[in-house]
PDB file of C-alpha atoms in Angstrom:
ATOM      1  CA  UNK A   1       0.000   0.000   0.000  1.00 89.00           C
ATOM      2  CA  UNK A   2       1.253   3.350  -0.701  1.00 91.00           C
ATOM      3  CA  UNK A   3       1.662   4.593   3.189  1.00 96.00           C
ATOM      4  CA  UNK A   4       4.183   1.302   3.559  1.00 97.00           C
ATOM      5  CA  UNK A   5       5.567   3.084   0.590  1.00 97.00           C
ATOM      6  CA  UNK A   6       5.900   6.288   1.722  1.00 97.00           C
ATOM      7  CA  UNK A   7       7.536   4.705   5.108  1.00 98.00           C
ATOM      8  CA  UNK A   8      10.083   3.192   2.842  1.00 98.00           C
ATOM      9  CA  UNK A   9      11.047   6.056   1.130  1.00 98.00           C
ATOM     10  CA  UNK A  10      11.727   8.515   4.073  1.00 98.00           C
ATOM     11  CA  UNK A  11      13.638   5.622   5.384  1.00 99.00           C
ATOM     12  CA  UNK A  12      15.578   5.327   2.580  1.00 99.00           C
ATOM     13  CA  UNK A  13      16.020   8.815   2.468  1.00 99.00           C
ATOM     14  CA  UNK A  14      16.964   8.845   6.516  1.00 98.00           C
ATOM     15  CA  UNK A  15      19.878   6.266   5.784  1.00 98.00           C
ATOM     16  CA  UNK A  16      21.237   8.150   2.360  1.00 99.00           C
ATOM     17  CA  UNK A  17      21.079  11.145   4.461  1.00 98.00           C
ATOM     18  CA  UNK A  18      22.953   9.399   7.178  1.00 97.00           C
ATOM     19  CA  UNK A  19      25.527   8.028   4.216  1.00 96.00           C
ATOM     20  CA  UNK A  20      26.560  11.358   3.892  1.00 97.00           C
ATOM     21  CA  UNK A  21      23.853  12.085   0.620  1.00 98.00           C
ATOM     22  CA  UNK A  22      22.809  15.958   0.378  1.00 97.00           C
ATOM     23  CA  UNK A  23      20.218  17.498  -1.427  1.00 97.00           C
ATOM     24  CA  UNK A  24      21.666  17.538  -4.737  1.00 97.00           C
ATOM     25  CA  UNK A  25      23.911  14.536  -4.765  1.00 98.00           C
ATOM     26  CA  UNK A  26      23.685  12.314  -7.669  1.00 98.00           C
ATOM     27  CA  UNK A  27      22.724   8.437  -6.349  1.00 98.00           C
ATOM     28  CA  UNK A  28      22.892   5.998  -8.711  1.00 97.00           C
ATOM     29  CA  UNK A  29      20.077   3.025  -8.940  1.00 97.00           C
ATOM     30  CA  UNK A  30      21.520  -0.658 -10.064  1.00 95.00           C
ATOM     31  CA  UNK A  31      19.325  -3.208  -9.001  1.00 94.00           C
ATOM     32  CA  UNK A  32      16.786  -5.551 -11.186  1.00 93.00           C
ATOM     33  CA  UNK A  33      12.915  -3.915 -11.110  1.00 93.00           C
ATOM     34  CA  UNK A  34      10.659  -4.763  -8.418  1.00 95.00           C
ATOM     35  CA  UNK A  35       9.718  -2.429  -5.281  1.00 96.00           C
ATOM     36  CA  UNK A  36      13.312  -2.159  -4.191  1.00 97.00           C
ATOM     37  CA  UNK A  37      13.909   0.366  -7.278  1.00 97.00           C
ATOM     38  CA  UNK A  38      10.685   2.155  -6.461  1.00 98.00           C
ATOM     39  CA  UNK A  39      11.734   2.812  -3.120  1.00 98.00           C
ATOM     40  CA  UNK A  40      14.935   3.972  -4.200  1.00 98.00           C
ATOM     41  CA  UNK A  41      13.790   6.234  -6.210  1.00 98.00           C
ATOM     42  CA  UNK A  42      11.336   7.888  -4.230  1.00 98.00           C
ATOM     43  CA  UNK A  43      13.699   7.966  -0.882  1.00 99.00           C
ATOM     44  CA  UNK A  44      16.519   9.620  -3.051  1.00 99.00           C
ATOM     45  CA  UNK A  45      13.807  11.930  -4.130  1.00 98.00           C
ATOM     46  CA  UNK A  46      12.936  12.696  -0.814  1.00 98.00           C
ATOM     47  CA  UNK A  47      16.116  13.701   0.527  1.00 98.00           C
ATOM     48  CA  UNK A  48      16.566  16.213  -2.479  1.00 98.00           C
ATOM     49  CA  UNK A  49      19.300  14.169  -4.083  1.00 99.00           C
ATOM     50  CA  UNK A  50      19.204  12.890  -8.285  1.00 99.00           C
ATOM     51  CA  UNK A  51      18.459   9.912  -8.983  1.00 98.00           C
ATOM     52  CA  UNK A  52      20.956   7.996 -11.583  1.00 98.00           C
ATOM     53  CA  UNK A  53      19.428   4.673 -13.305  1.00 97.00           C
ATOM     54  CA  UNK A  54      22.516   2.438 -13.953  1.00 95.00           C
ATOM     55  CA  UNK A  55      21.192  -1.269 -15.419  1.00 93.00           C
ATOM     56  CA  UNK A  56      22.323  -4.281 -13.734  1.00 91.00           C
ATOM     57  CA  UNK A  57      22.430  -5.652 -17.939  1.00 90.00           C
ATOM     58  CA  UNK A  58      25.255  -3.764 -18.776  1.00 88.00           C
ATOM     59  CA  UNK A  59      28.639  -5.154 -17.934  1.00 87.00           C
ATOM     60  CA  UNK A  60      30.358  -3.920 -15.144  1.00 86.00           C
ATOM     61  CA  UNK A  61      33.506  -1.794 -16.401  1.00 86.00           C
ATOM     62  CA  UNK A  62      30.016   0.479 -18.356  1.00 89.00           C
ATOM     63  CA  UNK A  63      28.802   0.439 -15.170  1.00 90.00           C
ATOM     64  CA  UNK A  64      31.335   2.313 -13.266  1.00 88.00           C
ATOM     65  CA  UNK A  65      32.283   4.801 -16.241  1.00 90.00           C
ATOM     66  CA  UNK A  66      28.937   6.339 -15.680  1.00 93.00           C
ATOM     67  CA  UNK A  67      29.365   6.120 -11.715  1.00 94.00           C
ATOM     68  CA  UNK A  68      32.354   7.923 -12.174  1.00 92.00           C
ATOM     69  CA  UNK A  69      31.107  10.160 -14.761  1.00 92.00           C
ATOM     70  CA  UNK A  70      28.203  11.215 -13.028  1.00 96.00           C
ATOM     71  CA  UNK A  71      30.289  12.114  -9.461  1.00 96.00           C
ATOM     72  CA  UNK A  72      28.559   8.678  -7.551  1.00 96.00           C
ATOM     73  CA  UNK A  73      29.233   8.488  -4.195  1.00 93.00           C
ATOM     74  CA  UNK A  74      26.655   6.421  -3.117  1.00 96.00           C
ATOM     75  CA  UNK A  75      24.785   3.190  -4.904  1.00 96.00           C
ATOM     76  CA  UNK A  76      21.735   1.820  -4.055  1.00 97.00           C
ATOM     77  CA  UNK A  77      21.356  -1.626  -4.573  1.00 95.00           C
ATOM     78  CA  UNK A  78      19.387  -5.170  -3.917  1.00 94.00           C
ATOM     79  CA  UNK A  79      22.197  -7.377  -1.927  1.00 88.00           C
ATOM     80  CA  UNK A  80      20.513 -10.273  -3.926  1.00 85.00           C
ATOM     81  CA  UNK A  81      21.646  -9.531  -7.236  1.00 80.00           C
ATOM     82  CA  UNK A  82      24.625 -11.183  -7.889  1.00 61.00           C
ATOM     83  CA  UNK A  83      25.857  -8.440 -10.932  1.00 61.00           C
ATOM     84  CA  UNK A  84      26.181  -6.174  -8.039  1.00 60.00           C
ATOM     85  CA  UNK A  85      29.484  -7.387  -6.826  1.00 58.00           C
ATOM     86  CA  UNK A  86      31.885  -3.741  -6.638  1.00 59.00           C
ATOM     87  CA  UNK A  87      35.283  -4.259  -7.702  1.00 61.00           C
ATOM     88  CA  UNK A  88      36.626  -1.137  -5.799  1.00 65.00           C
ATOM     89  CA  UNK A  89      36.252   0.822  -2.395  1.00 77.00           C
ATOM     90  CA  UNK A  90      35.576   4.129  -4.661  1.00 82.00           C
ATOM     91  CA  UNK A  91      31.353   3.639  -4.062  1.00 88.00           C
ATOM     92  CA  UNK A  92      29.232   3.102  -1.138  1.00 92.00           C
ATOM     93  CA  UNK A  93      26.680   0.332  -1.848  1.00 92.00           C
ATOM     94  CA  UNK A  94      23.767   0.270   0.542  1.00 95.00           C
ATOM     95  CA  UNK A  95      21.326  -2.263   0.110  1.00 95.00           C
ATOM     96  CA  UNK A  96      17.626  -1.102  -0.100  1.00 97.00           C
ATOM     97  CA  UNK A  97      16.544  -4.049   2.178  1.00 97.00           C
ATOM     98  CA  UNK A  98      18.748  -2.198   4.897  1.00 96.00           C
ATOM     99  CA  UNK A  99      17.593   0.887   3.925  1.00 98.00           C
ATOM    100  CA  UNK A 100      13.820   0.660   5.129  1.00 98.00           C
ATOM    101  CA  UNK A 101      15.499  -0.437   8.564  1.00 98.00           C
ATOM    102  CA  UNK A 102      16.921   3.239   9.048  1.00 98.00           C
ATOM    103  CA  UNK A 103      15.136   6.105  10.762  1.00 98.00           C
ATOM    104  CA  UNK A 104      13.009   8.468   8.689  1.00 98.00           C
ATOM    105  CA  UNK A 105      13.573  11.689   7.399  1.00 97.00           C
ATOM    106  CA  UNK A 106      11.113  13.597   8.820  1.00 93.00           C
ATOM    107  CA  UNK A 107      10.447  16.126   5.857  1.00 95.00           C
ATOM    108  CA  UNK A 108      11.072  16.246   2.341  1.00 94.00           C
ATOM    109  CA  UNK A 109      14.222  18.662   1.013  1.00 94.00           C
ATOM    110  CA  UNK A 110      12.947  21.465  -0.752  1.00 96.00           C
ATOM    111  CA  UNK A 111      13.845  21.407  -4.332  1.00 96.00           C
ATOM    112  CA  UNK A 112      13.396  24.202  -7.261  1.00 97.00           C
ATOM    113  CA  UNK A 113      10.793  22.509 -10.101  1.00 97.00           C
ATOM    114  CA  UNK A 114      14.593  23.611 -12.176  1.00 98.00           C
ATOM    115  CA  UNK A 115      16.854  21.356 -10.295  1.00 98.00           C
ATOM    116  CA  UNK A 116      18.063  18.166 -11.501  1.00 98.00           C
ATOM    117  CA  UNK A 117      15.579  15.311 -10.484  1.00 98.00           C
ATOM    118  CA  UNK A 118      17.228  12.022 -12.455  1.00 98.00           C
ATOM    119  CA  UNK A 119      20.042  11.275 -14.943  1.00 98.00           C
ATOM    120  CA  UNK A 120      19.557   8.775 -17.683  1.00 96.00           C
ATOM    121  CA  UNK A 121      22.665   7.848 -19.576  1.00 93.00           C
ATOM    122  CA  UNK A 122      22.917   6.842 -23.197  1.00 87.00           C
ATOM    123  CA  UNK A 123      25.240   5.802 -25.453  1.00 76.00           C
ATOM    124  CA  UNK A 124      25.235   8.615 -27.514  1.00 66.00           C
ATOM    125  CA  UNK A 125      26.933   8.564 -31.132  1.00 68.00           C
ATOM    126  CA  UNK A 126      30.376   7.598 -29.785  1.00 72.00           C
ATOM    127  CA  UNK A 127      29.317   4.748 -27.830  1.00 75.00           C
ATOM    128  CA  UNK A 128      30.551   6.664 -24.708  1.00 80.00           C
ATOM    129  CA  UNK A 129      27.902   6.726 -22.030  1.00 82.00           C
ATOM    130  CA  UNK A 130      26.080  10.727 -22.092  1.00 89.00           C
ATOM    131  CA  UNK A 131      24.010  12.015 -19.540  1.00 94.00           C
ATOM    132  CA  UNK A 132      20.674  13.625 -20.208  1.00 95.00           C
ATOM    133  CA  UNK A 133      19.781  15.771 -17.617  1.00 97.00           C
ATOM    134  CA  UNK A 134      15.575  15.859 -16.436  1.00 98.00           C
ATOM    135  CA  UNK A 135      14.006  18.433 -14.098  1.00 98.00           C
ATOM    136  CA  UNK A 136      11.363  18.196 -12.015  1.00 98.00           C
ATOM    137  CA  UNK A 137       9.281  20.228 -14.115  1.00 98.00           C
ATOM    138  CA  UNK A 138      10.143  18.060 -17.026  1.00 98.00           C
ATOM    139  CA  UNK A 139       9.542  14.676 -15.105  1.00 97.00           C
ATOM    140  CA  UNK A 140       6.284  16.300 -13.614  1.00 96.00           C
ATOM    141  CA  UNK A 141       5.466  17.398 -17.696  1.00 97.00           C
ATOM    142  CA  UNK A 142       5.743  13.519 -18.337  1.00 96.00           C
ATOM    143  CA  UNK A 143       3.585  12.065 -15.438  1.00 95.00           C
ATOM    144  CA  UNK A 144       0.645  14.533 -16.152  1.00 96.00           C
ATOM    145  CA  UNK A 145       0.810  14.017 -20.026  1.00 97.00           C
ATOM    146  CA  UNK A 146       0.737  10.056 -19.510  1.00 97.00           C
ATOM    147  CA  UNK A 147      -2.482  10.416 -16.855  1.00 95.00           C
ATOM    148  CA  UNK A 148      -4.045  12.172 -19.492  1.00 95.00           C
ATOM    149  CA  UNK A 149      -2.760  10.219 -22.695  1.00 96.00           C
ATOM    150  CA  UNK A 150      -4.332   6.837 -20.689  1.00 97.00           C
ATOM    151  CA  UNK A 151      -7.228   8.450 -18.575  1.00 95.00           C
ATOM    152  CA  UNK A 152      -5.496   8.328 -15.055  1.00 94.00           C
ATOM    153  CA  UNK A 153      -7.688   9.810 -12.638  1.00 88.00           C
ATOM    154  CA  UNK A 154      -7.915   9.989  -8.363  1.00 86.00           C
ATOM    155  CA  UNK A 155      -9.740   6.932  -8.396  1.00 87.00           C
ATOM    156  CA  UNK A 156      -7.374   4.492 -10.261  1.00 86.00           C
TER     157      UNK A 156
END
């Protein structure tokens, strides 16, 4: 239910916050999809910070050129997947499953609808990984144009 969700999340956000995360960090995201990656996202949300998608599909050295190239400190991860194995001491990796066990943040970071709210990085024409930066404007843009493209209403 979405108030166990919302639990999650500021816990999330309580234990980046206690990794050291600030409002405007970048956190990258490399787990497989299920709730863990919905939690994620909303807790790094939550404690103002930018969320960074980095798939567990592509291989490992890809992996941390964007951590590095997007200034990743800390990685949030599922402990279970075994592609998650770091082969350095330059990231933090904090399972999400440990996460929810941390105490809340009590309120949300304030955050200009301007600011940064994720990263998604592409491959670009070279091959090299490129970040595309998205506001919260533009991500808010997207939500209400796909409630209204498929009829999403209060009651769904």
């Amino acid at each position: 239910d979405y108030i166990t969700l919302a639990s999650y999340a500021k816990s999330c956000a309580g234990a980046l916050t206690e990794a050291g995360v600030k409002s405007g960090d970048r956190v990258a995201v490399t787990m497989n999809k299920g709730i863990g990656q919905i939690v994620a996202v909303l807790g790094i949300l939550y404690a103002g910070a930018i969320y960074v998608p980095v798939s567990l599909d592509q291989p490992q050295e890809r992996r941390e050129s964007i951590y590095q190239g997007a200034g990743i400190n800390v990685i949030l991860i599922n402990e279970s997947d075994s592609k998650n194995s770091p082969s350095n001491d330059l990231f933090f990796f904090l399972d999400w499953q440990t996460a929810i066990k941390s105490e809340p943040m009590r309120s949300p970071q304030d955050v200009a609808p301007s600011q940064p709210a994720y990263i998604i990085y592409t491959s670009g024409s070279t091959g090299t990984p490129k970040g595309v930066v998205i506001s919260h404007q533009g991500a808010l843009n997207t939500c209400i144009a796909i409630n209204r493209r498929y009829q999403i209403g209060k009651n769904d």
